[in-house]
XYZ file of C-alpha atoms in Angstrom:
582
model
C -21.678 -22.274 -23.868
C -17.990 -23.442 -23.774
C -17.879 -27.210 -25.337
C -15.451 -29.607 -23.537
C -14.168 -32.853 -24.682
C -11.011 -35.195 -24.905
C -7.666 -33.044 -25.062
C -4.606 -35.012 -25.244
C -1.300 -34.103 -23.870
C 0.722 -32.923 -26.890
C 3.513 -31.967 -24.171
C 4.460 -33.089 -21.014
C 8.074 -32.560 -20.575
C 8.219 -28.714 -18.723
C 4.307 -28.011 -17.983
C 1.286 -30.395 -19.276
C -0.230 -28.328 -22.567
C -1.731 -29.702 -25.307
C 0.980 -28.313 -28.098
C 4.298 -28.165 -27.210
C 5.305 -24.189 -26.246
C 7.070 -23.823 -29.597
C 3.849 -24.424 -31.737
C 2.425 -22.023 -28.914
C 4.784 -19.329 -29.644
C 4.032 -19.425 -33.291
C 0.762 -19.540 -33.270
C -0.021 -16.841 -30.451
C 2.772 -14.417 -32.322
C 1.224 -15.433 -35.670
C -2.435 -14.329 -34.375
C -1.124 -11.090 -32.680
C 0.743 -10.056 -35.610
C -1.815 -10.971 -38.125
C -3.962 -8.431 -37.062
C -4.275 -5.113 -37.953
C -4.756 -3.854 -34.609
C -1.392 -3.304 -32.752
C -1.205 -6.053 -29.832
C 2.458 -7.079 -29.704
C 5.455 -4.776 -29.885
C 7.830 -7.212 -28.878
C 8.645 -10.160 -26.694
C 12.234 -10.050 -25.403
C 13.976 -12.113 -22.442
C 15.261 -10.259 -19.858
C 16.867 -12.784 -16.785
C 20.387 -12.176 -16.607
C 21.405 -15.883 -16.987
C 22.783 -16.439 -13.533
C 20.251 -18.867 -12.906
C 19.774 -20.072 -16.060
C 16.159 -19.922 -15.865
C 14.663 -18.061 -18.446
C 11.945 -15.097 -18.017
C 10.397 -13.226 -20.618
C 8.059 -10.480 -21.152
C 5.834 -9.983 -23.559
C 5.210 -5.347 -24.612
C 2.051 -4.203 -25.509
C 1.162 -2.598 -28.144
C -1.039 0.358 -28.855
C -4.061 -1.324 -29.472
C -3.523 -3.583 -26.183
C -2.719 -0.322 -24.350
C -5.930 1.187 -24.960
C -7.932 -1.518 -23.801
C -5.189 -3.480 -21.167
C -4.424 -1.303 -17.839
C -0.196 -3.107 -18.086
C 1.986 -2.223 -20.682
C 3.832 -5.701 -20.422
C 3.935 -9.154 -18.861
C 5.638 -11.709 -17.740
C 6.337 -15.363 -18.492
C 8.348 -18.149 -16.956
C 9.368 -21.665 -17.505
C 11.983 -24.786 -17.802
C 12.597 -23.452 -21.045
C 13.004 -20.573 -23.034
C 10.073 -21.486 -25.186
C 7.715 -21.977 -22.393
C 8.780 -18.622 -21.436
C 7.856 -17.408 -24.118
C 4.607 -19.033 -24.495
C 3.881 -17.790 -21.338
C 4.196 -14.319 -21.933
C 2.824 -13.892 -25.058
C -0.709 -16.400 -23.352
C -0.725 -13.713 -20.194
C -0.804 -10.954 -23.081
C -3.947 -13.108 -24.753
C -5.188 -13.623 -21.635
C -5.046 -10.427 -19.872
C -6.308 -8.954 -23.484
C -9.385 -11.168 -23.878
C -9.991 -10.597 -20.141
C -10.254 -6.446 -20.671
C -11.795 -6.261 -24.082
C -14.558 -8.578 -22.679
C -15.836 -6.973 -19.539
C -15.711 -3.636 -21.757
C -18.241 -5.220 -24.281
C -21.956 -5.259 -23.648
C -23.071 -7.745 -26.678
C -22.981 -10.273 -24.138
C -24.456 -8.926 -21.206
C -27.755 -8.188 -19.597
C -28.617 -5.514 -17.803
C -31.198 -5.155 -15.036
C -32.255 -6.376 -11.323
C -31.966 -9.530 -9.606
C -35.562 -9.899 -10.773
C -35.653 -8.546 -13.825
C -32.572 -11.085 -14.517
C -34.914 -13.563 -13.001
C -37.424 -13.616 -15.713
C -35.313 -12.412 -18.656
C -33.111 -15.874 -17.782
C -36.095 -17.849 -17.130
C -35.237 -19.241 -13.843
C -31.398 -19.943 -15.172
C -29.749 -17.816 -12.717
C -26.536 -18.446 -9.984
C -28.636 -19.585 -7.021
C -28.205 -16.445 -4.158
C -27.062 -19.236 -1.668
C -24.034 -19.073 -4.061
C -23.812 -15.717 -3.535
C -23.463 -15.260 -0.275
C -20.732 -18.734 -0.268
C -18.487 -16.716 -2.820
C -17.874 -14.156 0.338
C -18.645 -16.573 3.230
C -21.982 -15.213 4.320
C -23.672 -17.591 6.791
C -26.806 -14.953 6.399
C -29.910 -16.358 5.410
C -31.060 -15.823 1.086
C -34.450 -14.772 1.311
C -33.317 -11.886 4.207
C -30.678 -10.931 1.781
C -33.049 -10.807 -1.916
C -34.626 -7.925 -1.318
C -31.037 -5.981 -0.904
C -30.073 -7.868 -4.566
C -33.141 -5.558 -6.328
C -31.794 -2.083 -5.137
C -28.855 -1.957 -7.902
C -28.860 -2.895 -11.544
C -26.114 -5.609 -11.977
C -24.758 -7.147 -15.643
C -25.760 -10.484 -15.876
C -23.531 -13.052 -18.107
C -24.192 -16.484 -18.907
C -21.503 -19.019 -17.895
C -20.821 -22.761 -17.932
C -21.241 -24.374 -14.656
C -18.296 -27.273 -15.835
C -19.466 -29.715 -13.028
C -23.003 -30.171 -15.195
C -22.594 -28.610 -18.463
C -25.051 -26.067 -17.352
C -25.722 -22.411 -18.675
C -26.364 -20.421 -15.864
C -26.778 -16.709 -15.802
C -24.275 -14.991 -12.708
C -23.890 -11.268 -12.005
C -20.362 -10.486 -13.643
C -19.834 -6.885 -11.812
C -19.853 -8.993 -8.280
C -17.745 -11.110 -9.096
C -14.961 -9.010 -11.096
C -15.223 -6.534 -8.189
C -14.542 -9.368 -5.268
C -12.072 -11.058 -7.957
C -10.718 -8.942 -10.654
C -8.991 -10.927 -12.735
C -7.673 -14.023 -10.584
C -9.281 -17.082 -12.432
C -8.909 -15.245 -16.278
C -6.583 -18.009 -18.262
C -5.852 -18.868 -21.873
C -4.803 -21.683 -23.635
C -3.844 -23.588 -26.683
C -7.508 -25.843 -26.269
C -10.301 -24.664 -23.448
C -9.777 -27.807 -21.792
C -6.168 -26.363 -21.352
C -7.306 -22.940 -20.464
C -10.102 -23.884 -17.657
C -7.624 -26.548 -16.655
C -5.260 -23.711 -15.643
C -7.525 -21.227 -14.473
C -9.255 -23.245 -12.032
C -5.749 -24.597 -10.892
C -4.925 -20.298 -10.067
C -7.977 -20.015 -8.108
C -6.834 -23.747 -5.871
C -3.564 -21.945 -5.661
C -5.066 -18.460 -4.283
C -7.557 -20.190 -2.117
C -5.371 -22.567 -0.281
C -2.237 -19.750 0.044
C -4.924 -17.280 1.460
C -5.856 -19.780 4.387
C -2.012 -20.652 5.268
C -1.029 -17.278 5.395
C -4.137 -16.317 7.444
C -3.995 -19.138 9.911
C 0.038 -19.387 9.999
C -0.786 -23.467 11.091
C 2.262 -25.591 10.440
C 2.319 -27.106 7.064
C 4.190 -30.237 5.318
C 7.506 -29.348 4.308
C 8.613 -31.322 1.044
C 11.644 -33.375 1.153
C 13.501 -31.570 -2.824
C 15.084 -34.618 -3.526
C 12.237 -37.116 -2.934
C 11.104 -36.631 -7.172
C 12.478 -38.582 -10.163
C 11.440 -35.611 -12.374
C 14.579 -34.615 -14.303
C 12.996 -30.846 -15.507
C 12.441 -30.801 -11.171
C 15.539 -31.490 -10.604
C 17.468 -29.633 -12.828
C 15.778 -26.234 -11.940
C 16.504 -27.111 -7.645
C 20.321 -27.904 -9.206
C 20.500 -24.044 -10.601
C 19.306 -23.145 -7.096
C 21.728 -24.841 -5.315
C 24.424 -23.981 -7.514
C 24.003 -20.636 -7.040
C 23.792 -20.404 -3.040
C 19.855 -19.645 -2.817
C 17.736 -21.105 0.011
C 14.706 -22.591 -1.325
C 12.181 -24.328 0.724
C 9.163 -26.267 -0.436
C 6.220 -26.688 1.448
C 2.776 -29.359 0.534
C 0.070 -26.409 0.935
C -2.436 -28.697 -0.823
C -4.944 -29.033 2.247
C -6.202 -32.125 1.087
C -8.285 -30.423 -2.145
C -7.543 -32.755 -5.059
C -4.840 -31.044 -6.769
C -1.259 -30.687 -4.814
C -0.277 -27.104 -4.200
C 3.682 -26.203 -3.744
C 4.750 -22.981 -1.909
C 8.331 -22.021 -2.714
C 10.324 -19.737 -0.325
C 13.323 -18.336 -1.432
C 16.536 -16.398 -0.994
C 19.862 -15.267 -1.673
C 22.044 -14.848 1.948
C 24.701 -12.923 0.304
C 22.913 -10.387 -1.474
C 19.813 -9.905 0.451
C 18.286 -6.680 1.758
C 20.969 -5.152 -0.886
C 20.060 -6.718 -4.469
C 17.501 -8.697 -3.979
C 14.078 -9.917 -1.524
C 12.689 -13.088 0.046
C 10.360 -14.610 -2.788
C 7.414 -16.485 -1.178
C 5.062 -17.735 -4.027
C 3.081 -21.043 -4.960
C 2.024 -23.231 -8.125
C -0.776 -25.461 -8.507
C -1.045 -28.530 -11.319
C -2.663 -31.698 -11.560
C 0.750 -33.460 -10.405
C 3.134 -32.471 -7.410
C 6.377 -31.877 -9.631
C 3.945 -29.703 -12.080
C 3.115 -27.788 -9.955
C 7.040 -27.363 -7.811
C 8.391 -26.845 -11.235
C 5.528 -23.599 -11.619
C 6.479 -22.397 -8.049
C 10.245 -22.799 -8.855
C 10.034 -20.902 -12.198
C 7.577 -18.163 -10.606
C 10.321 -17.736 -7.911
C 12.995 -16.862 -11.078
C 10.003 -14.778 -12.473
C 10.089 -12.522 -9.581
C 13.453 -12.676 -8.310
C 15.152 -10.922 -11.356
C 17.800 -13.656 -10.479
C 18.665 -12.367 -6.623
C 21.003 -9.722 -8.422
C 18.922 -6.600 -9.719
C 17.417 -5.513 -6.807
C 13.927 -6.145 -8.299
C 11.282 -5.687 -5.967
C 8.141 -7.683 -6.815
C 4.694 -7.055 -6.066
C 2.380 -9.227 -3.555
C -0.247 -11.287 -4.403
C -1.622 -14.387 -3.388
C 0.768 -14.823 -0.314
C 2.611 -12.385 1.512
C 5.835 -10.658 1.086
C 8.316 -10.752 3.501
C 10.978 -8.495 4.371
C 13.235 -10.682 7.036
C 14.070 -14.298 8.092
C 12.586 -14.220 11.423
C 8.939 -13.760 9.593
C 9.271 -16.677 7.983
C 9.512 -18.655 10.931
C 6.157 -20.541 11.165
C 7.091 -21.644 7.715
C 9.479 -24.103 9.209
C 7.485 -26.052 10.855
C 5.299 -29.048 10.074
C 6.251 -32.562 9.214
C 8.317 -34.185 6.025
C 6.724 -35.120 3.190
C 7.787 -36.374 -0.163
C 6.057 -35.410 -3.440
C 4.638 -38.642 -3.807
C 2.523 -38.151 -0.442
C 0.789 -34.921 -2.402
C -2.552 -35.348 -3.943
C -2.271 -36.732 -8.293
C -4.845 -36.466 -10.649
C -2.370 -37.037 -13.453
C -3.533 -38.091 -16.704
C -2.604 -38.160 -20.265
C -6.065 -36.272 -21.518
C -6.386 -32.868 -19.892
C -10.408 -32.784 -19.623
C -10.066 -35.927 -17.922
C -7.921 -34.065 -14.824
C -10.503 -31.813 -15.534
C -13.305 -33.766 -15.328
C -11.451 -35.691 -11.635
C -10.883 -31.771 -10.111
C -14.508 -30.358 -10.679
C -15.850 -33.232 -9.525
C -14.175 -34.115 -6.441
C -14.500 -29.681 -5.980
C -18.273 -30.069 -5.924
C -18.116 -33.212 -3.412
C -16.741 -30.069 -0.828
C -19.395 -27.503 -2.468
C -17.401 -25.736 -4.435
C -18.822 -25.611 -8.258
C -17.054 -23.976 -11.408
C -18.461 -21.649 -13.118
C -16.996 -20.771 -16.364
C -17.536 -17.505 -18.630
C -15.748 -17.749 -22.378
C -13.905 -14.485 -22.540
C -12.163 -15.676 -26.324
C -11.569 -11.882 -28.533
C -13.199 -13.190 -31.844
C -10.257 -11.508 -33.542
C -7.508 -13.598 -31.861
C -9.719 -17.066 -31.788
C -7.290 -18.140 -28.931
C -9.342 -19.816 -26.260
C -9.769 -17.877 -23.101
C -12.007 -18.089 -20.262
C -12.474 -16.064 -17.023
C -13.387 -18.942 -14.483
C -15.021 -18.201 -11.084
C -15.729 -20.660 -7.575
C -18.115 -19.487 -5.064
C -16.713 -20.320 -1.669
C -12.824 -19.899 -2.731
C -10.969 -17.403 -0.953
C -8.384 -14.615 -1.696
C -5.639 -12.918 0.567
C -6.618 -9.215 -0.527
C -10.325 -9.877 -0.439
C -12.264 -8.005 2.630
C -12.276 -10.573 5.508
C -15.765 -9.037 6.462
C -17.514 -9.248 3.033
C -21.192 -9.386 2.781
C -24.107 -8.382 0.183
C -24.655 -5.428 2.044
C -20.696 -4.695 2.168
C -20.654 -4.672 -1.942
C -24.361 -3.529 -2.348
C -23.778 -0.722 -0.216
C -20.561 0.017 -2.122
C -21.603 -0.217 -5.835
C -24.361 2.089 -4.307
C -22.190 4.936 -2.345
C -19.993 5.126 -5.836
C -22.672 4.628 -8.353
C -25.901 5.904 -7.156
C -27.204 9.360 -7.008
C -27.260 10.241 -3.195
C -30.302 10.233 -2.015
C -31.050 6.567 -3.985
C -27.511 5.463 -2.127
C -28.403 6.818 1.182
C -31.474 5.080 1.448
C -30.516 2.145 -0.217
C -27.617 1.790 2.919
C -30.796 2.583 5.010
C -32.118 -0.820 4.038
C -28.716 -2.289 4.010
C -28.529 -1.240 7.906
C -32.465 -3.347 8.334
C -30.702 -6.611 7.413
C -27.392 -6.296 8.608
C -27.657 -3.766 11.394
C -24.886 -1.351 11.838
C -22.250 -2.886 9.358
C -18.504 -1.274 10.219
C -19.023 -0.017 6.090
C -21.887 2.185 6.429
C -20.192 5.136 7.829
C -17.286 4.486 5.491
C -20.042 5.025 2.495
C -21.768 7.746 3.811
C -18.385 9.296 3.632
C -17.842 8.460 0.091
C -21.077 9.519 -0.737
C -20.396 12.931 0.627
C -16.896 12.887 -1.544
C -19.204 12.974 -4.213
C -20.723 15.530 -3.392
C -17.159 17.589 -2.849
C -18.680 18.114 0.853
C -14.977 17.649 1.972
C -15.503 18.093 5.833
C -18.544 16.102 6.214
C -16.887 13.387 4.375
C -13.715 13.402 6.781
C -16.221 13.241 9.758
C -17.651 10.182 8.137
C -14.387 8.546 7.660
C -13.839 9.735 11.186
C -16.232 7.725 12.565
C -15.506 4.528 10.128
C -12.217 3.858 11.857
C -12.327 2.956 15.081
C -15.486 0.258 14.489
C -13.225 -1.151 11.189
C -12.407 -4.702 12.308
C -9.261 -5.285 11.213
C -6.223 -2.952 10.399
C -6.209 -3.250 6.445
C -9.900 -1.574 7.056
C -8.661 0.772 9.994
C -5.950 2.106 7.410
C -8.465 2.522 4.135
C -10.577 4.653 6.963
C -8.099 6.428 8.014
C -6.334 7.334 4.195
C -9.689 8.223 3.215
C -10.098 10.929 6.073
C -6.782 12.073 4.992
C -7.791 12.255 1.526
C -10.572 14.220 2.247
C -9.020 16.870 4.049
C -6.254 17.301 1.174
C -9.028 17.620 -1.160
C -10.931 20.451 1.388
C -6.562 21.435 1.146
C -6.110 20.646 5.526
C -2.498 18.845 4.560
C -1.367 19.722 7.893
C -4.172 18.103 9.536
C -4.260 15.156 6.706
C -0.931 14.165 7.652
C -1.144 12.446 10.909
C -3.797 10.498 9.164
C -1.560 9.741 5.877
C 1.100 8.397 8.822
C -1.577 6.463 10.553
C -2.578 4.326 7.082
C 0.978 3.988 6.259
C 1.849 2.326 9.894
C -0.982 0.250 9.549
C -0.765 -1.379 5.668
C 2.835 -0.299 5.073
C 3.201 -2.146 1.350
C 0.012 0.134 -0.256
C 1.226 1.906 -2.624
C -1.782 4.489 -2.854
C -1.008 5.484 0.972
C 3.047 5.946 1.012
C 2.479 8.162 -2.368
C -0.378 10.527 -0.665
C 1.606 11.017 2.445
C 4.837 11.999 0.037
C 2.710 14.379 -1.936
C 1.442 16.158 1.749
C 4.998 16.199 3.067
C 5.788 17.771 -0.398
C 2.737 20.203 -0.021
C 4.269 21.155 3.597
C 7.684 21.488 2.755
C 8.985 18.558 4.362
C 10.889 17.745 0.969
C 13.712 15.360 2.783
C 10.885 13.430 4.062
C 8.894 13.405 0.941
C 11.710 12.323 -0.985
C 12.283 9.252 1.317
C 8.472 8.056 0.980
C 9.071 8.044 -2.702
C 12.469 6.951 -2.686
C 11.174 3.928 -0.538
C 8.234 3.455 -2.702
C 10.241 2.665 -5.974
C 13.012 0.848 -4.077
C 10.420 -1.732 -2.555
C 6.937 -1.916 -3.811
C 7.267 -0.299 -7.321
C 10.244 0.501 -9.622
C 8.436 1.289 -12.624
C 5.881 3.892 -11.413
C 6.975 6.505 -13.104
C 5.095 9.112 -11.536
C 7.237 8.213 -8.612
C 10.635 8.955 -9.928
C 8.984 12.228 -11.024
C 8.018 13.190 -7.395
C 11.211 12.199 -6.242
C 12.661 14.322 -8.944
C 10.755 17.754 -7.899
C 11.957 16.896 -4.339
C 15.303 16.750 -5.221
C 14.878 19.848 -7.014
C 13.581 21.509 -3.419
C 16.738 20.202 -2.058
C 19.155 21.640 -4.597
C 20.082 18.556 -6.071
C 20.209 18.720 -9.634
C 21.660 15.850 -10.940
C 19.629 13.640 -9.025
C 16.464 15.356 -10.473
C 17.648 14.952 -13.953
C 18.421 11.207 -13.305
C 14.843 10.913 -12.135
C 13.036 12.223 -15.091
C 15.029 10.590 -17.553
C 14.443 7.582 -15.481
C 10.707 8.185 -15.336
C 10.375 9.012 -19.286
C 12.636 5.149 -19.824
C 9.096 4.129 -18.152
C 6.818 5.657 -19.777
C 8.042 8.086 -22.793
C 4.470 10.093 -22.750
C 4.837 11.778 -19.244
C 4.840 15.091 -20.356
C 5.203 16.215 -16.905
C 8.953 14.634 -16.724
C 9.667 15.898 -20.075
C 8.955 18.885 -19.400
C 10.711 19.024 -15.831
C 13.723 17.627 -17.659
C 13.390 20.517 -19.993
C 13.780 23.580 -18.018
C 15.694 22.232 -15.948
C 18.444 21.496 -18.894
C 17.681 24.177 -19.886
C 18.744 25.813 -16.390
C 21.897 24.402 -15.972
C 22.914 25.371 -19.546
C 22.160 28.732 -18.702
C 24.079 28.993 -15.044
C 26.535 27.294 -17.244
C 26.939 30.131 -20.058
């Protein structure tokens, strides 16, 4: 059970913490390098200074390699030591968050009914089930699908009452991953922040869904001199910021920051569209400001940065409907300001569960570290890369085409079918369950059949990259192509599709236009996979260019120094110029 009680601001100037970010800093490096395990290599800060807003990141160690899937993270703020506190609390956070869901002292194993009784009654109500992925179905249809998989039950805090209640962890890590995992100096600080993330992703995923005109904030309407001082750099250095009020009257305001460079876009830098949530409007602009100079790599390193909770955009004219909507100034944005942080606490979650949405609240704290750290969940929030279409049956049927043996899966989507009818999944599953089963064609006939009853295109292109994927593996690239092109025209930012349809245009000799899928790849969605710079590398090889391959693999072992298969490409291939050379 996570205890909560009074938690004074220690710190109020940059962001609201309990301890100002230099007492973070030592203590989170203290606890990190305390330990015997290896969790910190390094923290280092790596903006340029043209903004003059500082960015660090925070390396992993070996220890936090083995259990983390990043190798480093990322912290903003005013300052540089709130920078740095924030990177090294993403590394605690993102650490906690890992080690935790790959521990099983906490967990229980077994059915919805066998969770029943072993919980005595204490168990997330299915109603809020089916809310956490909008399902208007009705519970006792659905409890009967709940008993055909084993789930891991955890016990969390629901905040509103204090409650332990037991909630299936798997179905909510799989519909979440980790959007609501936090850490902080107190766990009034930490569920503070984690619950403001999950405002934040809810509210962005409904403005950039509906595209409805929203409030645009008026900069200079705040008295808050860290506010001001960060638009200032902004200004000073030519970039086009625009605020927008997404708060959509939940009690905490919401700021979305657009953002841009005119004279070095589409060349060294992107449009940055991104958002912060705090208890106060110039909180929470000051966290969408400094996220902005987190992903921006100051409009003059050609960073490309990776979409999350709102989209990524490419050109001006998409950012039109932004630029709509009526003024506003920050003082017409929802406050719940206050000077003890369980007290905005306390105001949020209860005003949240007036609308229906309740906080659950699972203490993810590594005993080693004794950081506080929570992984924070709301039934009934939304999220831009969740499945629009999401159902029981949608992730039953899933966790049962992956996990169970065939025949159990098949009939289990059988049942799935009774009380949904003929969900656009099902086919989609039977195809996965015949990957399984390396029946290669059947599974492409499955996928086949998935994509033209998929709803939407993000669904029509998984189809579709899964048919292609299944007829590389039964080694039809010629045939897998069209289907590769299809998944790329219709989700053009997945990384997983561009990649596959480079490695078939590789397979078929089409090296120019293999090379251009990865070239594109690490120029806009992904700079530091380094398993991309060594495709592009063997493609330049194909094309006679040498020097370009060598740049590639040294670039790709810079990455990630263990990829044998660049060091060794880099090898012979030395080794083959010195020898045309001798």
């Amino acid at each position: 059970m996570i205890q909560l009680s009074s938690c004074p601001k220690g710190c109020s100037q940059d962001l609201d913490k309990a301890v100002p970010a230099a007492e973070t800093v030592r203590m989170a490096r203290g606890r990190l390098q305390s330990l015997k395990l290896d969790l910190l290599a390094e923290t280092r800060r790596v903006d340029t200074g043209r903004l003059g807003i500082p960015v660090f990141l925070s390396v992993c160690g070996h220890d936090a390699r083995t259990v983390m899937p990043t190798r480093k993270q990322m912290g903003k703020g005013a300052s540089a030591s709130q920078a740095e506190a924030s990177a090294l609390m993403e590394l605690v956070e993102r650490y906690s968050y890992f080690r935790f869901m790959q521990q099983t002292e906490t967990v229980f194993s077994g059915t919805w009914s066998e969770a029943e009784e072993h919980f005595r009654g204490q168990i997330m109500p299915v109603e809020q089930l089916l809310l956490s992925v909008g399902d208007t179905s009705d519970a006792a249809a659905v409890r009967p699908l709940l008993d055909l998989v084993r789930w891991q039950f955890c016990p969390a805090t629901q905040i509103n009452s204090g409650q332990r209640i037991a909630l299936p962890l798997d179905w909510f890590r799989t519909l979440n991953e980790f959007n609501g995992s936090s850490a902080g100096n107190t766990y009034e600080e930490a569920v503070l922040q984690g619950l403001c993330e999950l405002v934040e992703r809810h509210v962005c995923c409904i403005a950039a869904r509906d595209r409805q005109p929203q409030p645009t904030i008026m900069p200079q309407s705040t008295d808050d001199a860290v506010l001001l001082g960060l638009l200032d750099k902004f200004t000073a250095n030519g970039i086009e910021v625009l605020l927008k009020d997404f708060s959509m009257e939940l009690p905490v305001p919401t700021v979305a920051a657009l953002a841009y460079d005119p004279s070095t876009l589409g060349t060294r830098s992107e449009i940055v569209f991104t958002a912060g949530t705090a208890a106060t409007p110039a909180k929470a602009a000051i966290r969408a400001l400094t996220e902005v100079a987190q992903l921006a790599g100051d409009f003059e390193t050609g960073s490309c940065y990776e979409a999350s909770g709102l989209p990524k955009y490419t050109s001006e004219a998409e950012t039109g409907w932004l630029k709509t909507g009526p003024q506003v100034a920050f003082s017409d944005l929802p406050h719940i300001g206050d000077n003890d942080i369980f007290a905005e606490l306390t105001h949020l979650t209860a005003k949240l569960g007036m609308d229906g949405f309740h906080a659950y609240c699972i203490d993810t704290t590594a005993p080693e570290l004794d950081i506080p750290a929570v992984y924070t969940i709301v039934p009934g929030f939304r999220f831009r890369e969740r499945d629009k279409n999401a159902s029981p049956g949608l992730f039953i049927g899933r966790i049962l085409s992956e996990q169970y043996p065939p025949e159990a899966a098949a009939d289990g989507l059988e049942q799935i079918r009774k009380v949904y009818g003929d969900l656009p999944c099902l086919p989609f599953y039977q195809g996965i369950i015949a990957l399984r089963q390396q029946q290669y064609r059947q599974a492409a006939s499955c996928f086949a059949q998935a994509q033209p009853v998929q709803p939407e295109k993000g669904s029509q292109a998984m189809a579709a990259f899964y048919h292609g994927y299944s007829l590389t593996l039964a080694d039809a690239w010629a045939e897998a192509l069209p289907l590769l092109d299809r998944a790329v025209s219709l989700c053009p930012q997945m990384k997983e599709y561009i990649n596959l349809r480079g490695v078939a245009r590789y397979r078929l000799q089409q090296y120019e236009a293999a090379a251009h899928d990865f070239r594109h790849l690490l120029q806009t969605l992904d700079r530091e996979s380094a398993v991309d710079h060594v495709n592009l590398g063997l493609c330049h090889e194909k094309t006679g260019n040498t020097a370009a391959a060598l740049q590639c693999y040294r670039d790709a072992l810079a990455i990630d120094p263990a990829l044998q298969r660049a060091r060794q490409r880099l090898q012979a291939l030395e080794n083959a110029v010195l020898s045309a050379s001798a």
